[in-house]
Short mmCIF file of C-alpha atoms and ligand atoms in Angstrom, two decimals:
data_model
loop_
_atom_site.label_atom_id
_atom_site.label_comp_id
_atom_site.label_asym_id
_atom_site.label_seq_id
_atom_site.Cartn_x
_atom_site.Cartn_y
_atom_site.Cartn_z
CA MET A 1 119.03 80.62 107.72
CA ILE A 2 116.38 81.49 104.83
CA SER A 3 112.81 80.66 105.49
CA LEU A 4 110.55 80.10 102.48
CA VAL A 5 106.88 80.57 103.21
CA ILE A 6 104.47 79.13 100.82
CA PRO A 7 100.62 78.86 101.10
CA VAL A 8 98.93 76.01 99.49
CA TYR A 9 95.23 75.16 98.85
CA ASN A 10 94.44 72.13 96.73
CA GLU A 11 97.63 71.99 94.74
CA GLU A 12 98.20 68.46 94.76
CA VAL A 13 99.26 68.25 91.06
CA ILE A 14 101.85 71.03 91.50
CA ILE A 15 103.34 70.09 94.88
CA ASP A 16 106.02 67.66 93.63
CA GLU A 17 107.42 70.18 91.19
CA LEU A 18 107.21 72.98 93.51
CA LEU A 19 109.06 71.37 96.22
CA GLN A 20 111.66 69.79 94.14
CA ARG A 21 112.59 73.29 92.44
CA SER A 22 112.46 75.00 95.75
CA VAL A 23 114.72 72.75 97.61
CA GLY A 24 116.96 72.64 94.54
CA THR A 25 117.19 76.43 94.55
CA MET A 26 117.74 76.60 98.36
CA GLU A 27 120.39 74.02 98.16
CA GLU A 28 122.19 75.83 95.30
CA ILE A 29 122.08 79.00 97.47
CA GLY A 30 124.09 77.02 100.01
CA GLU A 31 122.69 78.55 103.31
CA PRO A 32 120.70 76.66 105.89
CA PHE A 33 116.99 76.84 104.90
CA GLU A 34 113.45 75.81 106.04
CA ILE A 35 110.48 75.55 103.71
CA ILE A 36 107.22 76.40 105.62
CA ILE A 37 104.34 75.13 103.67
CA VAL A 38 100.81 76.22 104.99
CA ASP A 39 98.09 74.10 104.00
CA ASP A 40 95.27 76.26 103.89
CA GLY A 41 92.47 73.72 104.39
CA SER A 42 92.97 71.82 101.10
CA THR A 43 90.38 69.23 100.42
CA ASP A 44 92.47 67.19 97.96
CA ASN A 45 95.58 65.17 98.63
CA SER A 46 97.79 68.29 99.14
CA LEU A 47 98.33 67.55 102.86
CA LYS A 48 99.20 63.85 102.17
CA LYS A 49 101.70 64.82 99.51
CA LEU A 50 103.21 67.49 101.83
CA LEU A 51 103.72 65.09 104.52
CA GLU A 52 105.33 62.47 102.33
CA HIS A 53 107.86 65.25 101.31
CA ARG A 54 108.44 66.08 104.85
CA ALA A 55 109.06 62.36 105.84
CA ARG A 56 111.81 62.45 103.43
CA ASP A 57 113.19 65.87 104.14
CA ALA A 58 112.84 67.54 107.56
CA ARG A 59 113.85 70.94 106.38
CA ILE A 60 110.10 71.06 104.89
CA LYS A 61 107.75 72.08 107.39
CA VAL A 62 103.94 72.02 107.14
CA ILE A 63 101.37 73.88 109.00
CA GLU A 64 97.99 72.50 108.47
CA LEU A 65 95.11 75.25 109.08
CA SER A 66 91.73 74.02 110.55
CA ARG A 67 89.95 75.11 107.35
CA ASN A 68 90.45 77.44 104.33
CA PHE A 69 90.97 80.89 105.65
CA GLY A 70 92.35 82.56 102.53
CA HIS A 71 95.79 83.31 100.85
CA GLN A 72 96.54 86.34 103.02
CA ALA A 73 95.94 84.54 106.20
CA ALA A 74 97.80 81.38 105.14
CA PHE A 75 100.82 83.62 104.48
CA THR A 76 100.46 85.26 107.90
CA ALA A 77 100.56 81.90 109.49
CA GLY A 78 103.72 81.14 107.86
CA LEU A 79 105.54 84.36 108.42
CA ARG A 80 104.77 84.01 112.05
CA ARG A 81 106.36 80.74 112.14
CA SER A 82 109.49 81.78 110.20
CA LYS A 83 112.76 81.37 112.00
CA GLY A 84 115.02 82.57 109.23
CA ASP A 85 117.29 85.53 109.14
CA TYR A 86 115.57 86.20 105.60
CA THR A 87 112.15 85.17 104.74
CA VAL A 88 110.83 84.62 101.28
CA MET A 89 107.06 84.86 100.58
CA MET A 90 106.13 82.89 97.44
CA ASP A 91 102.73 81.60 95.87
CA GLY A 92 102.65 77.95 95.50
CA ASP A 93 101.51 77.80 92.00
CA LEU A 94 104.82 78.38 90.29
CA GLN A 95 103.82 81.63 88.78
CA ASP A 96 106.79 83.04 90.66
CA ALA A 97 109.87 80.88 89.74
CA PRO A 98 111.64 79.51 92.90
CA GLU A 99 114.93 79.95 90.92
CA LEU A 100 114.61 83.76 91.08
CA ILE A 101 115.09 83.37 95.06
CA ALA A 102 118.68 83.00 94.35
CA ASP A 103 118.69 86.54 92.65
CA MET A 104 116.55 87.83 95.36
CA TYR A 105 118.99 86.66 97.89
CA ALA A 106 122.04 87.98 96.04
CA LYS A 107 120.30 91.53 95.80
CA MET A 108 119.63 91.29 99.51
CA LYS A 109 123.21 90.30 100.30
CA SER A 110 124.31 93.62 98.56
CA GLY A 111 123.44 95.17 101.88
CA HIS A 112 121.46 98.02 100.40
CA PHE A 113 117.97 96.56 101.03
CA ASP A 114 115.84 95.18 103.79
CA ILE A 115 113.05 93.99 101.49
CA VAL A 116 113.36 92.86 98.05
CA ASN A 117 110.20 92.76 96.04
CA GLY A 118 109.45 90.72 92.85
CA TYR A 119 108.72 93.51 90.30
CA ARG A 120 106.49 92.06 87.43
CA LYS A 121 107.58 93.22 84.27
CA SER A 122 104.79 91.35 82.77
CA ARG A 123 102.02 89.35 84.47
CA GLY A 124 100.68 86.10 83.59
CA GLU A 125 96.83 86.79 83.68
CA LYS A 126 95.23 87.85 80.43
CA GLY A 127 91.77 88.80 79.27
CA PHE A 128 89.14 90.30 81.59
CA LYS A 129 90.79 89.03 84.75
CA GLY A 130 94.00 90.44 83.64
CA LEU A 131 92.22 93.89 82.95
CA MET A 132 90.70 94.00 86.47
CA ILE A 133 93.88 93.22 87.98
CA TYR A 134 95.57 96.03 85.87
CA PHE A 135 92.81 98.45 87.11
CA PHE A 136 93.27 97.47 90.78
CA HIS A 137 96.85 97.94 90.81
CA LYS A 138 96.36 101.39 89.19
CA ILE A 139 93.75 102.54 91.63
CA PHE A 140 95.87 101.13 94.49
CA ALA A 141 98.99 102.99 93.26
CA LEU A 142 96.97 106.19 93.18
CA ILE A 143 95.60 105.58 96.78
CA THR A 144 99.01 104.76 98.33
CA HIS A 145 100.74 107.29 96.37
CA SER A 146 103.24 104.75 95.47
CA LYS A 147 104.07 103.70 91.95
CA ASP A 148 106.02 100.67 93.23
CA VAL A 149 102.92 98.81 94.67
CA GLU A 150 101.66 98.64 91.15
CA LYS A 151 103.83 95.89 89.91
CA ILE A 152 104.56 94.00 93.00
CA GLY A 153 102.71 90.92 94.57
CA ASN A 154 103.33 88.47 97.33
CA PHE A 155 106.80 87.27 95.77
CA SER A 156 109.35 88.85 98.05
CA MET A 157 112.16 88.67 100.55
CA LEU A 158 112.40 90.18 103.90
CA ASN A 159 115.21 90.40 106.45
CA ARG A 160 114.59 90.02 110.11
CA PRO A 161 113.90 93.42 111.12
CA ALA A 162 111.39 93.99 108.36
CA LEU A 163 109.69 90.96 109.07
CA GLU A 164 109.31 91.83 112.72
CA ALA A 165 107.77 95.06 111.61
CA LEU A 166 105.35 93.59 109.25
CA LYS A 167 104.35 91.17 112.13
CA GLN A 168 103.43 94.01 114.33
CA LEU A 169 100.65 95.03 111.82
CA LYS A 170 97.80 93.03 113.38
CA GLU A 171 94.88 94.14 111.28
CA LYS A 172 92.63 91.24 110.05
CA THR A 173 91.76 92.95 106.94
CA ARG A 174 95.29 92.62 105.05
CA TYR A 175 96.76 93.06 101.83
CA LEU A 176 100.40 91.97 102.50
CA PRO A 177 101.87 93.56 99.40
CA GLY A 178 100.55 96.88 100.57
CA LEU A 179 101.54 96.46 104.07
CA ARG A 180 105.14 95.40 103.01
CA ILE A 181 105.54 98.68 101.37
CA TYR A 182 103.79 100.62 104.26
CA VAL A 183 106.45 99.39 106.78
CA GLY A 184 109.10 101.35 104.86
CA PHE A 185 112.68 100.13 105.22
CA LYS A 186 115.10 100.04 102.26
CA GLN A 187 113.00 98.53 99.49
CA GLY A 188 114.59 96.74 96.52
CA PHE A 189 113.03 95.56 93.39
CA LEU A 190 113.87 92.46 91.26
CA ASP A 191 112.39 92.55 87.78
CA TYR A 192 110.85 89.39 86.58
CA ASP A 193 108.28 88.08 84.13
CA ARG A 194 105.35 86.59 85.94
CA GLU A 195 104.52 83.33 84.39
CA ILE A 196 101.07 81.64 83.83
CA ARG A 197 99.87 79.22 86.30
CA LYS A 198 101.62 75.93 85.57
CA GLU A 199 98.88 73.51 86.46
CA GLY A 200 95.60 73.38 88.37
CA LYS A 201 92.94 75.90 88.52
CA PRO A 202 93.39 79.50 90.04
CA LYS A 203 92.27 79.18 93.53
CA MET A 204 91.39 82.92 93.84
CA ARG A 205 88.10 82.85 92.10
CA PHE A 206 87.05 86.18 90.70
CA ARG A 207 84.93 87.00 93.73
CA ARG A 208 87.88 86.39 95.97
CA LEU A 209 90.01 88.60 93.95
CA MET A 210 87.51 91.17 94.17
CA SER A 211 87.09 91.09 97.75
CA LEU A 212 90.93 91.08 98.19
CA ALA A 213 90.97 94.11 96.01
CA ALA A 214 88.39 95.87 98.16
CA ASP A 215 90.23 94.90 101.37
CA ALA A 216 93.23 96.48 100.05
CA ILE A 217 91.47 99.70 98.99
CA PHE A 218 89.33 100.12 101.95
CA SER A 219 92.19 99.23 104.44
CA PHE A 220 94.48 101.68 102.91
CA SER A 221 92.50 104.75 102.04
CA ARG A 222 89.29 106.84 102.78
CA LEU A 223 89.37 107.60 99.14
CA PRO A 224 85.54 106.23 98.83
CA ILE A 225 84.45 108.28 101.87
CA LYS A 226 86.02 111.37 100.28
CA ILE A 227 84.35 110.75 96.80
CA CYS A 228 80.95 110.53 98.92
CA PHE A 229 81.81 113.83 100.75
CA TYR A 230 82.86 115.87 97.74
CA LEU A 231 79.97 114.64 95.50
CA GLY A 232 77.57 115.50 98.36
CA LEU A 233 79.12 118.83 98.82
CA ALA A 234 78.94 119.65 95.05
CA GLY A 235 75.23 118.41 95.02
CA ILE A 236 74.42 120.82 98.02
CA ILE A 237 75.88 123.79 96.14
CA VAL A 238 74.39 123.07 92.78
CA PHE A 239 70.84 122.42 94.25
CA PHE A 240 71.10 125.30 96.55
CA ILE A 241 71.83 127.53 93.54
CA ILE A 242 68.87 125.97 91.65
CA GLY A 243 66.66 126.35 94.67
CA LEU A 244 67.58 130.06 94.94
CA VAL A 245 66.95 130.71 91.30
CA MET A 246 63.51 129.06 91.70
CA VAL A 247 62.65 131.23 94.57
CA LEU A 248 63.77 134.48 93.04
CA GLN A 249 62.62 133.79 89.50
CA PRO A 250 59.79 131.24 89.76
CA ASP A 251 59.09 131.45 86.08
CA THR A 252 62.24 130.02 85.13
CA PHE A 253 60.98 126.34 85.74
CA SER A 254 57.32 125.60 85.10
CA LEU A 255 57.35 122.48 87.33
CA THR A 256 53.74 121.60 86.67
CA LYS A 257 54.32 121.07 83.04
CA ASP A 258 56.02 117.75 83.39
CA TYR A 259 57.01 116.16 86.69
CA ARG A 260 58.97 113.14 85.31
CA PRO A 261 62.32 114.72 85.43
CA LEU A 262 61.69 115.60 88.96
CA LEU A 263 61.14 111.91 89.84
CA VAL A 264 64.18 110.89 87.91
CA GLY A 265 66.22 113.34 89.80
CA LEU A 266 64.74 112.13 93.09
CA TYR A 267 65.33 108.55 92.17
CA PHE A 268 68.84 109.27 91.16
CA LEU A 269 69.73 111.20 94.34
CA GLY A 270 68.15 108.47 96.44
CA SER A 271 70.37 105.79 94.61
CA VAL A 272 73.35 107.82 95.18
CA GLN A 273 72.81 108.11 98.77
CA LEU A 274 72.05 104.40 99.02
CA ALA A 275 75.52 103.47 97.15
CA PHE A 276 77.33 105.93 99.64
CA ILE A 277 75.64 104.42 102.73
CA GLY A 278 76.98 101.04 101.21
CA ILE A 279 80.50 102.45 101.16
CA ILE A 280 80.21 103.78 104.61
CA GLY A 281 78.71 100.47 105.62
CA GLU A 282 81.87 98.85 104.37
CA TYR A 283 84.08 100.77 106.78
CA VAL A 284 81.56 100.30 109.62
CA PHE A 285 81.69 96.36 108.94
CA LYS A 286 85.51 96.36 108.54
CA GLY A 287 85.71 98.19 111.80
CA TYR A 288 83.42 95.88 113.40
CA LYS A 289 85.20 92.87 112.05
CA GLU A 290 88.45 94.29 113.64
CA SER A 291 86.87 94.82 116.95
CA GLN A 292 85.54 91.31 117.13
CA ASN A 293 89.19 90.59 117.11
CA ARG A 294 88.87 86.75 115.99
CA PRO A 295 92.10 85.23 115.31
CA MET A 296 92.90 85.14 111.44
CA TYR A 297 93.17 81.36 111.38
CA PHE A 298 93.27 78.26 113.57
CA VAL A 299 96.03 75.74 113.25
CA ARG A 300 94.93 72.21 113.45
CA ASN A 301 98.42 70.49 113.28
CA GLU A 302 102.05 71.67 113.05
CA TYR A 303 104.67 69.53 111.50
CA VAL A 304 107.69 71.61 112.33
CA ASP A 305 110.53 70.26 114.29
N1 UDP B 1 95.79 79.89 98.16
C1 UDP B 1 95.61 79.69 99.54
N2 UDP B 1 94.33 79.77 100.08
C2 UDP B 1 93.26 80.21 99.30
C3 UDP B 1 93.53 80.53 97.97
C4 UDP B 1 94.81 80.40 97.33
O1 UDP B 1 96.49 79.33 100.20
O2 UDP B 1 92.13 80.33 99.78
C5 UDP B 1 97.19 79.78 97.61
C6 UDP B 1 97.09 79.00 96.28
O3 UDP B 1 97.32 77.57 96.53
C7 UDP B 1 98.45 79.51 95.79
C8 UDP B 1 98.57 80.91 96.20
O4 UDP B 1 97.66 81.04 97.30
O5 UDP B 1 99.52 78.86 96.29
C9 UDP B 1 98.11 81.91 95.03
O6 UDP B 1 96.83 81.50 94.81
P1 UDP B 1 96.28 81.66 93.09
O7 UDP B 1 97.38 81.15 92.20
O8 UDP B 1 95.00 80.78 93.14
O9 UDP B 1 95.96 83.07 93.10
P2 UDP B 1 96.00 83.91 91.64
O10 UDP B 1 97.37 83.69 91.10
O11 UDP B 1 94.92 83.30 90.86
O12 UDP B 1 95.88 85.21 92.22
MG1 MG B 2 98.32 82.24 90.89
#
């Protein structure tokens, strides 16, 4: 069986096409399937629409979360529910064409791979948002020492062992595309062009995207801390030498003449320290969040059997 997991948040205008094309593709593939839609606390008619579809086709299953928990939590809820031998992760905004699942499955069936990742030859987003996404992926690739993570997103297919491995990663701060690479296994890539969103507004507002990017970077690396440390070290060396020169050759700097540069230097260093405390605080906070150990989401209703 193939399970298709789709998170949905206020997508009422897209749901008909989404399900029609998804069901169509799955039927064409010809294996038994289930489509697990996770309604991430939609406030529009998404849930109603989903349940209408479900009433007509019991292969469509709906998990209703108790409020909006975010895209990664919604995916997680769906992945945990998946019963398939193969599980597909797909966004619900048709940026990833459901028809590609057939190609993913064919690649999976070749037997060489445990995970097939959609590999974006091009991405839909343009302009400033596109640029920021581009930079994030560059930095993330650098941190994880993996060129592959640069071009992948959520769109992917996992076989059972790979999914079980992914499910064992329990951290609450999660960036699933990164974790999917992290688990290892045999990773395959399927080239595709990512489309622009069909209809509706992007649900990941800019701030959310930034916070997702921060989650990804902070949970996968201590690069930010290392930057603090090495900059601090460099500062210590530089100012130690300057201090030494001041002591040995007091005439080199006539401090009394103008104290403004001194103040600027002081403020500058103070700000650097504050920024770095912020970075460390972020790790402390993330550690605190993890130790609180709150569930990633609550389920209000399940329409699954
Ligand atoms: N989504 C979700 N919860 C959220 C935000 C988004 O389940 O809090 C869903 C959304 O409905 C869509 C997918 O996640 O199916 C990707 O969201 P979106 O297209 O807005 O993200 P973007 O493409 O802008 O990164
Ligand atoms: Mg999108």
